[in-house]
PDB file of C-alpha atoms in Angstrom:
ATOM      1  CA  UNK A   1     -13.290 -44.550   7.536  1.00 77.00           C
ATOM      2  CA  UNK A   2      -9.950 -45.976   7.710  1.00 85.00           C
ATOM      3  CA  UNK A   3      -7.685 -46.896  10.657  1.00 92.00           C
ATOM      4  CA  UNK A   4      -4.532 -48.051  11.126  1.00 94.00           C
ATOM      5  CA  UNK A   5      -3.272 -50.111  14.270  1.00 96.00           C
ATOM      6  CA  UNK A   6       0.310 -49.864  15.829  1.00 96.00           C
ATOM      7  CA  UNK A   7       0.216 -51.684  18.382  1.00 95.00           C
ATOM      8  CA  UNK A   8       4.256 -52.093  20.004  1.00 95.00           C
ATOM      9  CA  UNK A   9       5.179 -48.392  20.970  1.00 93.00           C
ATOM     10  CA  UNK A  10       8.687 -49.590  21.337  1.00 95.00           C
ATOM     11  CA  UNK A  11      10.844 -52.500  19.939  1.00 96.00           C
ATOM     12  CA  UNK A  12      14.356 -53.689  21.460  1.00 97.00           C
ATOM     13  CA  UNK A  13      16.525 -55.721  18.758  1.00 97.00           C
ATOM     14  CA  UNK A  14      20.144 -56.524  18.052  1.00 97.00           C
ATOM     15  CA  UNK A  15      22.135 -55.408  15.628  1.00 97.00           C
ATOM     16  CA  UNK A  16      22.358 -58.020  12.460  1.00 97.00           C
ATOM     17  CA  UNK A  17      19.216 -59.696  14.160  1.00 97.00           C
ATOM     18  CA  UNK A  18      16.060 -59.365  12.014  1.00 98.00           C
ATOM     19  CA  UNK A  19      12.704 -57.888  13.440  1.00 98.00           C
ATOM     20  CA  UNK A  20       9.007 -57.356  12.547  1.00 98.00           C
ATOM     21  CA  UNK A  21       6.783 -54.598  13.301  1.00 98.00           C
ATOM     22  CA  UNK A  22       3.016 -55.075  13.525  1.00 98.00           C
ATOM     23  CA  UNK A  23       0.600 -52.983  11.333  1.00 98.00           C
ATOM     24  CA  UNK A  24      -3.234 -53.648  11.328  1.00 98.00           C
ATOM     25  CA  UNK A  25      -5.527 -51.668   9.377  1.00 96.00           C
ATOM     26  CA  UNK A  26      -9.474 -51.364   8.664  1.00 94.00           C
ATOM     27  CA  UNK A  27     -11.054 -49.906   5.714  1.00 91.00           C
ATOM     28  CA  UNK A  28     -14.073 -50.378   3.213  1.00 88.00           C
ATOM     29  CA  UNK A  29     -12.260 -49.717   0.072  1.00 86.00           C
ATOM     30  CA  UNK A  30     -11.356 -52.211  -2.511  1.00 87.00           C
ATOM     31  CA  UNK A  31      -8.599 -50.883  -3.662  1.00 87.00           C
ATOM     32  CA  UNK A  32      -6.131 -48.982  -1.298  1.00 90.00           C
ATOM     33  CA  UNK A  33      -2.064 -48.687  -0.527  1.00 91.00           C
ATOM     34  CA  UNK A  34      -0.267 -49.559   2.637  1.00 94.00           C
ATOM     35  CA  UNK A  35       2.674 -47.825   3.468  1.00 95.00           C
ATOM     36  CA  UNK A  36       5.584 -47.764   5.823  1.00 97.00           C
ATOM     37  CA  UNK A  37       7.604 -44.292   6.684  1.00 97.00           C
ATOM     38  CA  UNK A  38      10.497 -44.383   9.258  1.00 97.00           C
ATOM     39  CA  UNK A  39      11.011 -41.062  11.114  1.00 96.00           C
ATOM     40  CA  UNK A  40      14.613 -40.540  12.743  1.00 96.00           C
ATOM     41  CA  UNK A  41      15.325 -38.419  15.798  1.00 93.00           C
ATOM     42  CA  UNK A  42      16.252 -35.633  13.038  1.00 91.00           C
ATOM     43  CA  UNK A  43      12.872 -35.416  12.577  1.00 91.00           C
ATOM     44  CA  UNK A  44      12.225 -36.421   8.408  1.00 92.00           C
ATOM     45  CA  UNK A  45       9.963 -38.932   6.803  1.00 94.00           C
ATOM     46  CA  UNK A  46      11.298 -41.243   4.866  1.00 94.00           C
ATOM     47  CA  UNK A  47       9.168 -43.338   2.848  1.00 93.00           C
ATOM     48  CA  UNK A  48      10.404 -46.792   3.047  1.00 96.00           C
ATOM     49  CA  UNK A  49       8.130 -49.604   0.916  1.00 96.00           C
ATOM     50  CA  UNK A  50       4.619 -49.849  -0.912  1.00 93.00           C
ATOM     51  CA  UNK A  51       2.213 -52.639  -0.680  1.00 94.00           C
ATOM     52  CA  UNK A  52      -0.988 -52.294  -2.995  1.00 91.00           C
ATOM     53  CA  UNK A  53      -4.503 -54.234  -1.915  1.00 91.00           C
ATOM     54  CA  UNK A  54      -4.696 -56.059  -5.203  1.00 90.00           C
ATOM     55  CA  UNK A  55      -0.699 -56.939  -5.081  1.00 89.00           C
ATOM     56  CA  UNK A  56      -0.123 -61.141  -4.738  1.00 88.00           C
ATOM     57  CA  UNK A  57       3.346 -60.749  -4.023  1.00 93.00           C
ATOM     58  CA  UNK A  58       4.650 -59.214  -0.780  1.00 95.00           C
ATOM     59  CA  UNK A  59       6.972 -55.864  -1.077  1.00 95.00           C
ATOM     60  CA  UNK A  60      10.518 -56.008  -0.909  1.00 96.00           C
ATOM     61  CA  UNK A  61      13.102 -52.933  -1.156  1.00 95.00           C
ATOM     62  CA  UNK A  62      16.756 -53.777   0.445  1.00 97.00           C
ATOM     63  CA  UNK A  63      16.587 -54.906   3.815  1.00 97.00           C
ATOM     64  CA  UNK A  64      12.926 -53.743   4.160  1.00 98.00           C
ATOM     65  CA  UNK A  65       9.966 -56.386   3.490  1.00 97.00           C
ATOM     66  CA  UNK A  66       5.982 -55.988   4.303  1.00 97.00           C
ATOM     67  CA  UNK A  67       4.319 -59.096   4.720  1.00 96.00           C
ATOM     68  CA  UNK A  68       0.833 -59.060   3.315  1.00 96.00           C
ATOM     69  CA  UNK A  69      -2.019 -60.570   4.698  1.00 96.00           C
ATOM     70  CA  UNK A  70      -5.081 -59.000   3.167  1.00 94.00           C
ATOM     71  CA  UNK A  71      -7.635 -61.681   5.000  1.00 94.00           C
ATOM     72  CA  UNK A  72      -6.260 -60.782   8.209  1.00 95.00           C
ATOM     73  CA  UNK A  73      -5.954 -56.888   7.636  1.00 96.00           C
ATOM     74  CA  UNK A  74      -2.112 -56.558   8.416  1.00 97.00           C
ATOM     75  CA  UNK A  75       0.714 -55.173   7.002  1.00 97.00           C
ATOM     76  CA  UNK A  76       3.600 -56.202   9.071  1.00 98.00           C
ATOM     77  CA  UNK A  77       6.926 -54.544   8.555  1.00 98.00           C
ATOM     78  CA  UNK A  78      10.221 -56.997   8.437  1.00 98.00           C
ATOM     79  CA  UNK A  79      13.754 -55.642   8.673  1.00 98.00           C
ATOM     80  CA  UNK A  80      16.451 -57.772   8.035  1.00 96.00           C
ATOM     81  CA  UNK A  81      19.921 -57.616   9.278  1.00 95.00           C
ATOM     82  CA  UNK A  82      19.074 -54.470  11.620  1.00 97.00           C
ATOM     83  CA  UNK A  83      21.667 -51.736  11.486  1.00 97.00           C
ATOM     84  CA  UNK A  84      22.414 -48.894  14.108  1.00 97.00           C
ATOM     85  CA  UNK A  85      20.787 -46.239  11.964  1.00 97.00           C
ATOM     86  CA  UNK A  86      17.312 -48.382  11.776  1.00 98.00           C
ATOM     87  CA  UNK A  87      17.055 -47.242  15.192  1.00 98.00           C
ATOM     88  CA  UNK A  88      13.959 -44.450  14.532  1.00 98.00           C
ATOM     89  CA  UNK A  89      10.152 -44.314  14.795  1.00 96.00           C
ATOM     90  CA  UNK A  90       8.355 -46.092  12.201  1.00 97.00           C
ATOM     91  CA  UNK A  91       5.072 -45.616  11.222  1.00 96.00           C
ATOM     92  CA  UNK A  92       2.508 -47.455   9.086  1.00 97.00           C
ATOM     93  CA  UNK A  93      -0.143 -45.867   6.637  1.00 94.00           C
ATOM     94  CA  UNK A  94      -2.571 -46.383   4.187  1.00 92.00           C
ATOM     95  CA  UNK A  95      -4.335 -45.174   1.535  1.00 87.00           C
ATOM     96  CA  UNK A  96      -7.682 -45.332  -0.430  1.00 81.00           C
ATOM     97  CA  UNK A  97      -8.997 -44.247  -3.576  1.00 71.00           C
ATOM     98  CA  UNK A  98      -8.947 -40.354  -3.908  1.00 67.00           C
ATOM     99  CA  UNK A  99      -8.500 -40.024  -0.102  1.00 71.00           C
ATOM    100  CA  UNK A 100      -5.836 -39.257   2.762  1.00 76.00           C
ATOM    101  CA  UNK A 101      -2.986 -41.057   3.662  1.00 82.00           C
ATOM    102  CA  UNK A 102      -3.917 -41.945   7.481  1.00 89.00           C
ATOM    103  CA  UNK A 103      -0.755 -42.886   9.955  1.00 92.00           C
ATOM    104  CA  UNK A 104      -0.828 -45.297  13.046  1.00 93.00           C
ATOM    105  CA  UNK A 105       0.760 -44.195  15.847  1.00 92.00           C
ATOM    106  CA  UNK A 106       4.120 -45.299  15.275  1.00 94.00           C
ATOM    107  CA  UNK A 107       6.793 -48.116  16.990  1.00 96.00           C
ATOM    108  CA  UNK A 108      10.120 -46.749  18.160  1.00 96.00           C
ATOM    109  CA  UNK A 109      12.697 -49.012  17.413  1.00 98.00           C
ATOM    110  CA  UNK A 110      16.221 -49.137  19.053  1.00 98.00           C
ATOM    111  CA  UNK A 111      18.701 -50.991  17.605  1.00 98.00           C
ATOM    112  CA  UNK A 112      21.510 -52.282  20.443  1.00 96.00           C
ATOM    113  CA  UNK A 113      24.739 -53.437  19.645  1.00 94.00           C
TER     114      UNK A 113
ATOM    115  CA  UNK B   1      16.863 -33.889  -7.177  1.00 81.00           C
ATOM    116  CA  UNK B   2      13.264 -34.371  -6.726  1.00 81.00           C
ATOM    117  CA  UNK B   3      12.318 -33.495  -3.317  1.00 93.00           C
ATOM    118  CA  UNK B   4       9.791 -31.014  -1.086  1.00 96.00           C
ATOM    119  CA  UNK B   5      11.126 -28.041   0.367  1.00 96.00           C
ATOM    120  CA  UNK B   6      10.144 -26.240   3.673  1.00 96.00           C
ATOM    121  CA  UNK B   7      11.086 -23.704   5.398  1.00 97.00           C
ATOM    122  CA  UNK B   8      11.878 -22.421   7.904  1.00 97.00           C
ATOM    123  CA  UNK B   9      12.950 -25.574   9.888  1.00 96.00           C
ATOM    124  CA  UNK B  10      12.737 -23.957  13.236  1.00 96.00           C
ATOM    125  CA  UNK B  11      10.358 -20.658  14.160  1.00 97.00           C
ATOM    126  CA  UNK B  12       9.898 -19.229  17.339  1.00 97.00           C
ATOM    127  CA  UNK B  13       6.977 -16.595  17.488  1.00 96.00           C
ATOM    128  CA  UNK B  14       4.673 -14.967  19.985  1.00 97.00           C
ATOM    129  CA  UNK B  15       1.020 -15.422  20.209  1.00 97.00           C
ATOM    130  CA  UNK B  16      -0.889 -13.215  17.350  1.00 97.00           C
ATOM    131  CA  UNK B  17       1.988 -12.722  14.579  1.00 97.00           C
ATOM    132  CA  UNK B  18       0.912 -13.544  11.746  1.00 97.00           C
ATOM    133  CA  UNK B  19       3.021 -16.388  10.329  1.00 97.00           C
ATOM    134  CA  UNK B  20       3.977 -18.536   6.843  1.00 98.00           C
ATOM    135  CA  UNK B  21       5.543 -21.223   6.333  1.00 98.00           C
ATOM    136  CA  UNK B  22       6.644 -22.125   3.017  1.00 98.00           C
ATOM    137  CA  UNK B  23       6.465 -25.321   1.086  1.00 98.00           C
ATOM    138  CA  UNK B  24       7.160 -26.005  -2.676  1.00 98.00           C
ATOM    139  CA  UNK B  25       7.896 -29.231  -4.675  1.00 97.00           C
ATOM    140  CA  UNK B  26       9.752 -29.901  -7.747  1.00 95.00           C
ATOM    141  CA  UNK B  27       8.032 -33.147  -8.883  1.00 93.00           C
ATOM    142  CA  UNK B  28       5.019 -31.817 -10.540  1.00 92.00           C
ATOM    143  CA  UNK B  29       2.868 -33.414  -7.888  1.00 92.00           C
ATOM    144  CA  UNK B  30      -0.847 -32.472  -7.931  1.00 90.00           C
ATOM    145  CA  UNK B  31      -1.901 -33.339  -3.992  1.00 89.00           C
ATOM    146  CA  UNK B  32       0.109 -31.674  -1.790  1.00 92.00           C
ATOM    147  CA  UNK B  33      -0.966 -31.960   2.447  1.00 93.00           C
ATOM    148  CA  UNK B  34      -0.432 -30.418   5.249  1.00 96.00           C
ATOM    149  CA  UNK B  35       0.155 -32.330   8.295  1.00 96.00           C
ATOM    150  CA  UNK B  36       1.201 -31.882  12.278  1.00 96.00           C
ATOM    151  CA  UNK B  37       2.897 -34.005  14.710  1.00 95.00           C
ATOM    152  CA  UNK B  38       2.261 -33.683  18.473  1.00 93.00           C
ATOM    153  CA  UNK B  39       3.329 -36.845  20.875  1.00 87.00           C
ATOM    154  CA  UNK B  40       0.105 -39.223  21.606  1.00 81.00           C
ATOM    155  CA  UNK B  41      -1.913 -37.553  18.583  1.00 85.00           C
ATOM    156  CA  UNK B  42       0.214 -39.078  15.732  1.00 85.00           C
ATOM    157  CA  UNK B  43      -0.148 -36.831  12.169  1.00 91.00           C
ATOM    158  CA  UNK B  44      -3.329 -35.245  11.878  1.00 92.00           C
ATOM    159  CA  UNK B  45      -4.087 -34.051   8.689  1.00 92.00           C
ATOM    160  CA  UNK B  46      -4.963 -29.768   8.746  1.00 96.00           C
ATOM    161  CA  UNK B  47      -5.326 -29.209   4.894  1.00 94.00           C
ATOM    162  CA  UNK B  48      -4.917 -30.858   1.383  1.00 91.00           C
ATOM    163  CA  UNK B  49      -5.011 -29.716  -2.131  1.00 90.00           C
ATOM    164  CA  UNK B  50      -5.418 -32.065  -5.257  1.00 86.00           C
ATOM    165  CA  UNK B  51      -4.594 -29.500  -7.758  1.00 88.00           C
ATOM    166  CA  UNK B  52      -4.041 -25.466  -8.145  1.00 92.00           C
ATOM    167  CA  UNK B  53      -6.956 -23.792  -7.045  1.00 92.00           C
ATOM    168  CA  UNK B  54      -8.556 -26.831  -4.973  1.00 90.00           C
ATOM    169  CA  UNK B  55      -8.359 -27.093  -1.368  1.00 93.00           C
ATOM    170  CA  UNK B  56      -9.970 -28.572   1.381  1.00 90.00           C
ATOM    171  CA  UNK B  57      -9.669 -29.033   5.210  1.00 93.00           C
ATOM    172  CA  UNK B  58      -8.085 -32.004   6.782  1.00 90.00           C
ATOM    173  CA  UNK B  59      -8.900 -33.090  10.170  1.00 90.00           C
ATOM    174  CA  UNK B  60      -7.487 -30.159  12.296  1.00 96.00           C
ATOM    175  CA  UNK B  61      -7.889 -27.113  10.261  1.00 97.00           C
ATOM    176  CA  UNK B  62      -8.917 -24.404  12.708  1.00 97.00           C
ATOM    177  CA  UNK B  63      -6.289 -21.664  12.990  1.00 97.00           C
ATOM    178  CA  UNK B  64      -4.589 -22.597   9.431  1.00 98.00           C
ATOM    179  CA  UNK B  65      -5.020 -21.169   6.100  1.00 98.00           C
ATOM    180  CA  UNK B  66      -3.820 -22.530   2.974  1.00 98.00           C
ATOM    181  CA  UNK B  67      -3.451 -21.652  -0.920  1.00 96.00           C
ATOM    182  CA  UNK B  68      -2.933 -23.499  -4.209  1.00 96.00           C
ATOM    183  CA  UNK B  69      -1.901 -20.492  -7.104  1.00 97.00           C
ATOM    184  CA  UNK B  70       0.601 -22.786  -8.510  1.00 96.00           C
ATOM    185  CA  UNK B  71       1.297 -26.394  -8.825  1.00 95.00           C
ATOM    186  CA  UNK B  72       4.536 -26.056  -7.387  1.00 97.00           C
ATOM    187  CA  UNK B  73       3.630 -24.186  -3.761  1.00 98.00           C
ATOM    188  CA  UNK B  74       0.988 -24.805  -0.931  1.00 98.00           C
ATOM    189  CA  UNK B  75       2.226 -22.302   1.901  1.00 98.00           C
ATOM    190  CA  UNK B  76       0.691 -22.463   5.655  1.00 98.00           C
ATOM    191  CA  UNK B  77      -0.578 -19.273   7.323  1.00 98.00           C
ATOM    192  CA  UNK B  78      -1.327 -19.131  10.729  1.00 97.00           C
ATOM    193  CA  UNK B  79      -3.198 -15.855  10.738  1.00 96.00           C
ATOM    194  CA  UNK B  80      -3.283 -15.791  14.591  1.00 97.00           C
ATOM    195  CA  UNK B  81      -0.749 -18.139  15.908  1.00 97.00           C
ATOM    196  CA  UNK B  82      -1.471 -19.341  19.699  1.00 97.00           C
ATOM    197  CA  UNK B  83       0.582 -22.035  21.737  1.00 97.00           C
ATOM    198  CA  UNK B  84      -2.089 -24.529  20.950  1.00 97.00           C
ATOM    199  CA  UNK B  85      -0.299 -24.772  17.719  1.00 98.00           C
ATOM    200  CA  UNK B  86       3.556 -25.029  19.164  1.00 98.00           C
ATOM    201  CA  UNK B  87       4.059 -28.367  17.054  1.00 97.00           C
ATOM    202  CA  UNK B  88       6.384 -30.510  14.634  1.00 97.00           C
ATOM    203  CA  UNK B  89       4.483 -29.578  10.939  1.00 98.00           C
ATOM    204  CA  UNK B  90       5.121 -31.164   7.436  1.00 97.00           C
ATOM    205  CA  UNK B  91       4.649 -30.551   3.895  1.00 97.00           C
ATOM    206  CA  UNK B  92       3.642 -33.497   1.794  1.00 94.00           C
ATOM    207  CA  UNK B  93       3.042 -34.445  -1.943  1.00 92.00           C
ATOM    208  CA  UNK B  94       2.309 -36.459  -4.270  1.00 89.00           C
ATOM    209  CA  UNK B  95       0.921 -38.060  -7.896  1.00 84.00           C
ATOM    210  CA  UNK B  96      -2.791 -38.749  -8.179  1.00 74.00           C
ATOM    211  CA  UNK B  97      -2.979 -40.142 -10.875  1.00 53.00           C
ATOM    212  CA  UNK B  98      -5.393 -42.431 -13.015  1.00 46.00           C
ATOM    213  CA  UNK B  99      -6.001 -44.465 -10.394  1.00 49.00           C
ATOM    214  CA  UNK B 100      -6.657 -41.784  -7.873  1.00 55.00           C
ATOM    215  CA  UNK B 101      -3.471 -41.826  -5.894  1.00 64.00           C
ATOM    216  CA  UNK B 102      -4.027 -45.036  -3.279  1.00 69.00           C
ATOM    217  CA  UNK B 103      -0.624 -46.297  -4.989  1.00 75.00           C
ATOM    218  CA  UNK B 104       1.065 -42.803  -4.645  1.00 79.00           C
ATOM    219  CA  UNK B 105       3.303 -42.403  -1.420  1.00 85.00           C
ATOM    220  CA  UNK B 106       3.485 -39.132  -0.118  1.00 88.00           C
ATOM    221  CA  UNK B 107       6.968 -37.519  -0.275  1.00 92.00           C
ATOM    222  CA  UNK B 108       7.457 -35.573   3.016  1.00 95.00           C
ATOM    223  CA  UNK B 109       9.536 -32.144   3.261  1.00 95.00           C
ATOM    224  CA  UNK B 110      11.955 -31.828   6.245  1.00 94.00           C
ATOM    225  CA  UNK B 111      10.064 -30.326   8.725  1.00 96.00           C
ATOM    226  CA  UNK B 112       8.850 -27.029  10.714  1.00 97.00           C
ATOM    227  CA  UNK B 113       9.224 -27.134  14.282  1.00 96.00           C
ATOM    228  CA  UNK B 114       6.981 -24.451  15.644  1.00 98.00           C
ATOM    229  CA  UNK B 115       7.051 -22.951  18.628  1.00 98.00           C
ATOM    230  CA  UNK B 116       4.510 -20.151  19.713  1.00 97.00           C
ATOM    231  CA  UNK B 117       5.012 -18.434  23.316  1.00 97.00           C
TER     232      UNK B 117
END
């Protein structure tokens, strides 16, 4: 079975500052996908980045980076330069071969000027 | 543009009427998922399909009934809808590919917030 930890329900940061949410996961499978969706209070999911088990070099997609480290099971979520409009839910996820895509319970992040 | 298309957005129904909601995707996706959000529980999985005529239950499927006639739609029915099911519901899909989809995100519609009184 796979699991994924969240473990900050809520995250205070500045704007321009950068922050990093915390993603843990467990699984048996060799080969599986970590991924990171941020939900605003509109309600959508909005896929953000893609990291893939067998990947050497860590994810990056704008302002969005997943730092990678497979021996230690986590998948932690930077943002760089934090805007108003990253303040949202995010929530990590993962993947295996053929199966689900299991969530973690989420962070909310607010984003103060 | 490529996206996955719900609706309604918002339904308010009483307990027992029958209810669908709709969900279709324009990027030839073979898995498409149903999932629902409540507060504390996260998104719990209630049915998945990995290609037209394939389906299987998720983690919370009781209540829910799904079907797969074309690649393109994967509606919800809630036969007998009871305010145990008042939640936030989405429609998901995605490739699967050679590899068998761990690489494929899932591309979320906008949303169905339920309510059943």
């Amino acid at each position: 079975a796979q699991k994924i930890t969240q473990t900050q329900p809520g995250m205070f940061v500045q704007e321009k500052e950068a922050v990093t949410l915390d993603c843990t996961y467990d699984t048996s499978d060799q080969s599986y996908g970590l991924f990171w969706y941020k939900q605003p209070s509109s309600g959508e999911m909005i896929f953000l980045i893609y990291q893939g088990s067998y990947d050497e070099q860590n994810a990056t997609e704008g302002r969005y980076s997943l730092n990678f480290q497979k021996a230690r099971k986590s998948a932690n979520l930077v943002i760089s330069a934090s805007q108003l409009g990253d303040s949202a839910m995010y929530f990590c996820a993962m993947r295996g071969f053929r199966s689900k895509l299991v969530f973690g319970t989420g962070t909310r992040l607010l984003v103060s000027p | 543009e490529a996206q996955v298309t719900q609706n309604p957005r918002y339904l308010i129904t009483v307990t027992g009427k029958k209810l669908t909601v709709t969900c279709s995707q324009n990027m030839n996706h073979e898995y498409m998922s149903w999932y629902r959000q409540d507060p504390g529980l996260g998104l719990r999985q209630i049915y998945y399909s990995m290609n037209v005529e394939v389906t299987d239950k998720g983690d919370v499927p009781e209540g829910y009934k799904v079907s797969r006639k074309e690649k393109r739609n994967f509606p919800l029915i809630l036969e007998s809808p009871s305010p145990n099911q008042t939640s936030l519901y989405f429609c998901a899909s995605s490739l699967v590919g050679v590899e068998g989809s761990y690489n494929s995100p899932l591309h979320f519609g906008n949303g169905t917030r339920l309510t059943v009184t």
